[in-house]
mmCIF file of C-alpha atoms in Angstrom:
data_model
loop_
_atom_site.group_PDB
_atom_site.id
_atom_site.type_symbol
_atom_site.label_atom_id
_atom_site.label_comp_id
_atom_site.label_asym_id
_atom_site.label_seq_id
_atom_site.Cartn_x
_atom_site.Cartn_y
_atom_site.Cartn_z
ATOM 1 C CA MET A 8 -7.248 122.145 195.365
ATOM 2 C CA ILE A 9 -4.413 121.488 193.155
ATOM 3 C CA ILE A 10 -0.804 123.617 190.928
ATOM 4 C CA ASP A 11 0.775 121.508 188.356
ATOM 5 C CA THR A 12 4.384 122.318 188.670
ATOM 6 C CA HIS A 13 5.267 120.542 185.249
ATOM 7 C CA ILE A 14 3.100 121.465 182.853
ATOM 8 C CA HIS A 15 4.043 122.366 178.824
ATOM 9 C CA LEU A 16 1.151 124.043 177.846
ATOM 10 C CA ASP A 17 3.326 126.277 175.336
ATOM 11 C CA ASN A 18 3.588 122.709 173.533
ATOM 12 C CA LYS A 19 2.236 122.334 169.730
ATOM 13 C CA GLN A 20 -0.236 119.829 170.954
ATOM 14 C CA TYR A 21 -1.808 122.286 173.051
ATOM 15 C CA TYR A 22 -2.151 124.914 170.604
ATOM 16 C CA GLU A 23 -5.986 124.765 168.847
ATOM 17 C CA ASP A 24 -7.622 124.811 172.120
ATOM 18 C CA ILE A 25 -5.426 125.827 174.946
ATOM 19 C CA ASP A 26 -7.747 127.790 176.662
ATOM 20 C CA GLU A 27 -10.230 125.584 176.545
ATOM 21 C CA VAL A 28 -7.705 122.609 178.254
ATOM 22 C CA ILE A 29 -6.924 125.685 181.170
ATOM 23 C CA ASN A 30 -10.207 125.753 182.056
ATOM 24 C CA ARG A 31 -10.758 122.513 181.896
ATOM 25 C CA ALA A 32 -8.373 122.223 184.717
ATOM 26 C CA LEU A 33 -9.392 125.472 186.232
ATOM 27 C CA GLU A 34 -12.528 123.871 186.813
ATOM 28 C CA ASN A 35 -11.968 120.567 188.463
ATOM 29 C CA LYS A 36 -9.398 121.465 191.263
ATOM 30 C CA VAL A 37 -6.202 122.686 189.284
ATOM 31 C CA LYS A 38 -5.201 126.301 190.705
ATOM 32 C CA GLY A 39 -1.983 126.702 188.685
ATOM 33 C CA PHE A 40 0.331 125.880 186.263
ATOM 34 C CA LEU A 41 4.091 126.120 185.567
ATOM 35 C CA ILE A 42 5.086 125.945 182.639
ATOM 36 C CA PRO A 43 9.287 124.373 182.130
ATOM 37 C CA GLY A 44 11.988 126.163 180.464
ATOM 38 C CA ALA A 45 13.099 123.208 177.806
ATOM 39 C CA ASP A 46 13.877 125.337 174.068
ATOM 40 C CA PHE A 47 14.352 128.459 173.977
ATOM 41 C CA ASN A 48 11.377 128.668 170.992
ATOM 42 C CA ASP A 49 8.818 128.210 172.695
ATOM 43 C CA LEU A 50 9.707 130.322 175.221
ATOM 44 C CA PRO A 51 6.872 133.668 172.911
ATOM 45 C CA GLN A 52 4.387 130.274 174.206
ATOM 46 C CA ALA A 53 4.762 130.600 177.117
ATOM 47 C CA ILE A 54 5.358 134.439 178.256
ATOM 48 C CA LYS A 55 2.421 134.347 176.108
ATOM 49 C CA LEU A 56 -0.684 132.290 178.105
ATOM 50 C CA ALA A 57 1.688 133.401 182.011
ATOM 51 C CA GLU A 58 0.785 136.777 180.316
ATOM 52 C CA LYS A 59 -2.721 136.087 179.916
ATOM 53 C CA TYR A 60 -3.767 133.832 183.030
ATOM 54 C CA ASP A 61 -2.205 135.077 186.137
ATOM 55 C CA GLU A 62 -2.092 131.006 187.616
ATOM 56 C CA VAL A 63 0.423 130.041 184.622
ATOM 57 C CA PHE A 64 3.814 131.039 185.421
ATOM 58 C CA PHE A 65 7.433 130.070 184.030
ATOM 59 C CA ALA A 66 10.739 128.676 183.809
ATOM 60 C CA VAL A 67 13.678 129.739 181.791
ATOM 61 C CA GLY A 68 16.026 126.582 180.466
ATOM 62 C CA ILE A 69 17.308 123.588 178.185
ATOM 63 C CA HIS A 70 16.232 120.624 178.138
ATOM 64 C CA PRO A 71 19.111 118.104 178.421
ATOM 65 C CA TYR A 72 18.570 117.386 175.160
ATOM 66 C CA ASP A 73 19.096 120.888 173.791
ATOM 67 C CA ILE A 74 22.441 121.433 175.119
ATOM 68 C CA ASP A 75 24.321 123.177 172.437
ATOM 69 C CA MET A 76 21.184 125.964 172.202
ATOM 70 C CA TYR A 77 22.620 127.424 176.369
ATOM 71 C CA ASP A 78 22.606 131.159 176.169
ATOM 72 C CA GLU A 79 22.930 132.941 179.491
ATOM 73 C CA ALA A 80 22.665 135.840 177.022
ATOM 74 C CA ILE A 81 18.651 134.850 176.556
ATOM 75 C CA MET A 82 18.082 133.850 180.071
ATOM 76 C CA GLU A 83 18.392 136.412 181.059
ATOM 77 C CA LYS A 84 16.696 138.336 178.552
ATOM 78 C CA TYR A 85 13.502 136.383 180.184
ATOM 79 C CA VAL A 86 14.585 135.273 183.912
ATOM 80 C CA ASN A 87 13.073 139.034 185.309
ATOM 81 C CA HIS A 88 9.652 138.736 183.925
ATOM 82 C CA PRO A 89 7.936 138.564 186.647
ATOM 83 C CA LYS A 90 6.163 135.298 186.002
ATOM 84 C CA CYS A 91 9.603 134.084 185.331
ATOM 85 C CA ILE A 92 10.148 132.072 188.639
ATOM 86 C CA ALA A 93 12.233 129.365 188.034
ATOM 87 C CA ILE A 94 15.793 127.862 185.979
ATOM 88 C CA GLY A 95 14.864 124.663 184.520
ATOM 89 C CA GLU A 96 14.247 121.683 183.142
ATOM 90 C CA CYS A 97 17.924 121.095 183.298
ATOM 91 C CA GLY A 98 20.171 117.705 184.271
ATOM 92 C CA LEU A 99 21.366 115.224 182.975
ATOM 93 C CA ASP A 100 19.610 112.419 181.117
ATOM 94 C CA TYR A 101 22.307 109.448 179.908
ATOM 95 C CA TYR A 102 19.433 107.346 178.023
ATOM 96 C CA ARG A 103 20.330 108.183 174.182
ATOM 97 C CA LEU A 104 23.992 108.954 174.504
ATOM 98 C CA PRO A 105 26.152 108.650 171.243
ATOM 99 C CA GLU A 106 26.839 105.168 171.166
ATOM 100 C CA ASP A 107 30.914 105.968 170.072
ATOM 101 C CA LYS A 108 32.935 105.953 172.759
ATOM 102 C CA GLU A 109 34.385 108.949 172.537
ATOM 103 C CA GLU A 110 31.064 111.035 171.221
ATOM 104 C CA LYS A 111 29.555 109.217 174.056
ATOM 105 C CA GLN A 112 32.146 111.217 177.108
ATOM 106 C CA GLN A 113 32.252 114.707 175.368
ATOM 107 C CA ASN A 114 28.463 114.832 175.447
ATOM 108 C CA ILE A 115 28.257 113.830 178.627
ATOM 109 C CA LYS A 116 31.117 116.323 179.694
ATOM 110 C CA LYS A 117 28.868 118.837 177.939
ATOM 111 C CA GLN A 118 25.738 117.757 179.661
ATOM 112 C CA LYS A 119 27.009 118.422 182.620
ATOM 113 C CA GLU A 120 28.879 121.956 181.970
ATOM 114 C CA VAL A 121 25.310 122.758 180.786
ATOM 115 C CA PHE A 122 23.759 121.544 183.852
ATOM 116 C CA ILE A 123 26.471 123.600 187.039
ATOM 117 C CA ALA A 124 26.053 126.854 184.471
ATOM 118 C CA GLN A 125 22.556 126.846 184.878
ATOM 119 C CA ILE A 126 23.107 125.694 189.054
ATOM 120 C CA GLU A 127 24.551 128.819 188.747
ATOM 121 C CA PHE A 128 22.819 130.931 186.763
ATOM 122 C CA ALA A 129 19.932 129.761 189.430
ATOM 123 C CA LYS A 130 22.126 130.899 192.800
ATOM 124 C CA LYS A 131 22.571 133.954 191.248
ATOM 125 C CA VAL A 132 19.169 135.189 190.289
ATOM 126 C CA LYS A 133 17.163 133.004 193.573
ATOM 127 C CA LYS A 134 15.146 131.277 191.323
ATOM 128 C CA PRO A 135 14.226 127.157 192.123
ATOM 129 C CA LEU A 136 15.728 125.471 190.097
ATOM 130 C CA ILE A 137 12.745 122.660 187.994
ATOM 131 C CA VAL A 138 16.185 119.064 187.764
ATOM 132 C CA HIS A 139 15.798 116.370 184.715
ATOM 133 C CA ILE A 140 17.360 113.273 185.675
ATOM 134 C CA ARG A 141 17.329 110.024 183.650
ATOM 135 C CA ASP A 142 19.994 107.357 183.645
ATOM 136 C CA ALA A 143 21.902 109.580 186.106
ATOM 137 C CA SER A 144 21.046 109.458 189.369
ATOM 138 C CA ASN A 145 24.916 109.602 191.012
ATOM 139 C CA ASP A 146 26.258 112.171 188.439
ATOM 140 C CA SER A 147 22.616 114.499 188.980
ATOM 141 C CA ARG A 148 22.932 114.123 192.926
ATOM 142 C CA GLU A 149 26.728 114.185 193.191
ATOM 143 C CA ILE A 150 26.501 117.620 191.783
ATOM 144 C CA LEU A 151 23.682 119.168 193.509
ATOM 145 C CA ILE A 152 25.919 118.669 195.874
ATOM 146 C CA ASP A 153 28.881 119.505 195.096
ATOM 147 C CA THR A 154 27.509 123.325 193.902
ATOM 148 C CA ASN A 155 25.313 123.589 197.051
ATOM 149 C CA ALA A 156 22.233 123.807 194.825
ATOM 150 C CA LYS A 157 20.716 123.458 198.202
ATOM 151 C CA GLU A 158 20.569 127.725 197.921
ATOM 152 C CA VAL A 159 17.836 127.268 195.564
ATOM 153 C CA GLY A 160 16.830 124.050 195.667
ATOM 154 C CA GLY A 161 14.350 123.185 193.134
ATOM 155 C CA VAL A 162 12.084 120.199 192.401
ATOM 156 C CA LEU A 163 13.386 116.096 190.835
ATOM 157 C CA HIS A 164 11.132 116.543 188.171
ATOM 158 C CA CYS A 165 8.998 113.252 187.243
ATOM 159 C CA TYR A 166 11.532 110.988 189.961
ATOM 160 C CA ASN A 167 12.578 108.856 188.922
ATOM 161 C CA ALA A 168 11.957 106.587 192.557
ATOM 162 C CA SER A 169 15.268 105.555 192.715
ATOM 163 C CA GLU A 170 15.896 105.786 196.420
ATOM 164 C CA HIS A 171 19.723 107.179 195.460
ATOM 165 C CA LEU A 172 17.668 110.797 194.739
ATOM 166 C CA LEU A 173 16.474 110.336 198.643
ATOM 167 C CA PRO A 174 18.833 112.278 200.227
ATOM 168 C CA LEU A 175 18.754 115.363 198.691
ATOM 169 C CA SER A 176 15.396 116.525 200.240
ATOM 170 C CA GLU A 177 17.690 117.548 202.788
ATOM 171 C CA HIS A 178 19.279 119.752 200.163
ATOM 172 C CA ASN A 179 16.405 121.439 199.317
ATOM 173 C CA PHE A 180 15.011 119.348 197.100
ATOM 174 C CA TYR A 181 11.127 118.383 195.915
ATOM 175 C CA TYR A 182 9.342 115.734 194.295
ATOM 176 C CA GLY A 183 7.391 115.510 191.343
ATOM 177 C CA ILE A 184 4.799 112.330 190.873
ATOM 178 C CA GLY A 185 3.555 112.262 187.898
ATOM 179 C CA GLY A 186 1.312 109.993 185.829
ATOM 180 C CA VAL A 187 3.904 106.999 186.180
ATOM 181 C CA LEU A 188 2.977 106.935 189.393
ATOM 182 C CA THR A 189 -0.810 105.175 188.192
ATOM 183 C CA PHE A 190 1.165 102.530 185.851
ATOM 184 C CA LYS A 191 0.589 98.671 185.594
ATOM 185 C CA ASN A 192 4.320 98.629 186.266
ATOM 186 C CA ALA A 193 5.400 101.883 188.175
ATOM 187 C CA ARG A 194 6.497 99.088 190.655
ATOM 188 C CA LYS A 195 9.768 100.576 191.874
ATOM 189 C CA LEU A 196 7.936 104.063 192.346
ATOM 190 C CA VAL A 197 4.998 102.967 194.161
ATOM 191 C CA GLU A 198 7.022 101.675 196.322
ATOM 192 C CA VAL A 199 9.504 104.302 196.685
ATOM 193 C CA LEU A 200 7.076 106.806 197.314
ATOM 194 C CA SER A 201 5.923 107.153 201.021
ATOM 195 C CA LYS A 202 9.882 106.659 201.594
ATOM 196 C CA VAL A 203 9.819 110.255 200.797
ATOM 197 C CA PRO A 204 9.334 113.445 202.871
ATOM 198 C CA LYS A 205 4.937 114.011 202.826
ATOM 199 C CA GLU A 206 6.718 117.712 202.908
ATOM 200 C CA LYS A 207 8.631 117.358 199.676
ATOM 201 C CA LEU A 208 5.425 116.200 197.517
ATOM 202 C CA ILE A 209 3.879 117.441 195.174
ATOM 203 C CA ILE A 210 2.223 116.917 191.701
ATOM 204 C CA GLU A 211 2.919 117.610 188.077
ATOM 205 C CA THR A 212 1.745 116.060 184.708
ATOM 206 C CA ASP A 213 4.196 116.502 182.429
ATOM 207 C CA GLY A 214 2.020 117.034 179.634
ATOM 208 C CA PRO A 215 1.625 116.534 177.013
ATOM 209 C CA TYR A 216 3.473 113.342 178.095
ATOM 210 C CA LEU A 217 3.097 110.247 180.626
ATOM 211 C CA THR A 218 -0.446 110.221 180.347
ATOM 212 C CA PRO A 219 -2.198 108.280 183.733
ATOM 213 C CA HIS A 220 -3.979 105.054 183.076
ATOM 214 C CA PRO A 221 -7.001 105.180 182.204
ATOM 215 C CA HIS A 222 -6.104 106.965 180.086
ATOM 216 C CA ARG A 223 -2.434 106.397 178.149
ATOM 217 C CA GLY A 224 -1.842 106.270 174.758
ATOM 218 C CA LYS A 225 -3.387 110.838 174.665
ATOM 219 C CA ARG A 226 -2.631 113.743 174.942
ATOM 220 C CA ASN A 227 -2.042 114.727 178.698
ATOM 221 C CA GLU A 228 -3.708 117.886 180.525
ATOM 222 C CA PRO A 229 -3.715 119.120 183.963
ATOM 223 C CA PHE A 230 -7.066 118.352 184.478
ATOM 224 C CA TYR A 231 -5.609 114.392 184.986
ATOM 225 C CA THR A 232 -3.465 115.442 188.019
ATOM 226 C CA ASN A 233 -6.688 114.723 189.568
ATOM 227 C CA LEU A 234 -5.623 110.818 189.036
ATOM 228 C CA VAL A 235 -2.415 111.281 190.039
ATOM 229 C CA ALA A 236 -3.943 112.229 193.763
ATOM 230 C CA GLU A 237 -6.229 110.218 193.726
ATOM 231 C CA LYS A 238 -3.686 107.668 193.119
ATOM 232 C CA MET A 239 -0.650 109.340 195.713
ATOM 233 C CA ALA A 240 -4.107 109.324 198.656
ATOM 234 C CA GLU A 241 -4.288 105.466 198.380
ATOM 235 C CA LEU A 242 -0.882 104.254 198.416
ATOM 236 C CA LEU A 243 0.036 107.528 201.090
ATOM 237 C CA ASN A 244 -3.539 105.832 203.524
ATOM 238 C CA MET A 245 -4.472 109.591 203.495
ATOM 239 C CA THR A 246 -8.077 111.424 201.474
ATOM 240 C CA LYS A 247 -7.282 112.993 198.026
ATOM 241 C CA ASP A 248 -8.363 116.239 200.339
ATOM 242 C CA GLU A 249 -5.113 115.608 202.699
ATOM 243 C CA ILE A 250 -3.131 115.167 199.019
ATOM 244 C CA GLU A 251 -4.165 118.312 197.185
ATOM 245 C CA GLU A 252 -4.016 120.395 201.237
ATOM 246 C CA LEU A 253 0.015 119.022 201.071
ATOM 247 C CA THR A 254 1.270 118.863 197.996
ATOM 248 C CA THR A 255 -0.478 123.076 196.962
ATOM 249 C CA ASN A 256 1.071 123.776 200.234
ATOM 250 C CA ASN A 257 4.225 121.931 199.058
ATOM 251 C CA ALA A 258 4.249 123.959 195.413
ATOM 252 C CA ILE A 259 3.849 127.053 196.988
ATOM 253 C CA ARG A 260 6.790 126.704 199.684
ATOM 254 C CA LEU A 261 8.732 126.211 196.315
ATOM 255 C CA PHE A 262 7.470 128.148 194.443
ATOM 256 C CA LYS A 263 6.951 130.925 195.931
ATOM 257 C CA GLU A 264 4.492 133.016 193.704
ATOM 258 C CA PHE A 265 1.559 130.565 193.391
ATOM 259 C CA SER A 266 0.857 131.623 196.986
ATOM 260 C CA THR A 267 -0.620 134.731 194.729
ATOM 261 C CA ILE A 268 -3.530 133.199 193.176
ATOM 262 C CA ILE A 269 -4.634 131.213 196.708
#
């Protein structure tokens, strides 16, 4: 079986056929789903799905692009829901910083403050982190180590292939591998995959985004994690069944609530 550890099932792109999407995945070995929190406005849909399907869980958090929305009172409101199993996705994203130098520095400062706030919140409620890192590997690693985030651990969602982040495996962090691994221009991730400790690899889609080859350009969905597992098996000289067992066990070790669905 496969656990999709990062799938935005609450996204509007799934509204019309969400039950078909979930059932298609369930019929094709995908037996667990984790909806990350990125925008508080999507939480009602995430909760609705988590309450309808035993296999669906959700997280609460704020994406770096939406830091102005961060409100710990809202986090507190949802975090004790029995299907809320993680904090995030939170982190740092320097890809779309303002061009003005002063605005740029203010944005970076605010991103760091909100990231640290969510790490401290995760430690308080004892739930693992879902960490988003884009063009910010150095600052992200420093913050995760300095705040002792290893207390709760977490996943580096859509692992960006930076070797600078590999030491975080010793700080209770896992590496989310998705459709990017199948891209023709993913040479860096292909090369670094074998350097990630096998006991720290987990599978994700990040659907509806980052659809794996040969379906690029179409909406991504959990069913396609099978393509990621196949590519991982090829690169690591393992069978697909071995990859499924490995990544599922890893996901359950990080997100313990998934043990209730197998």
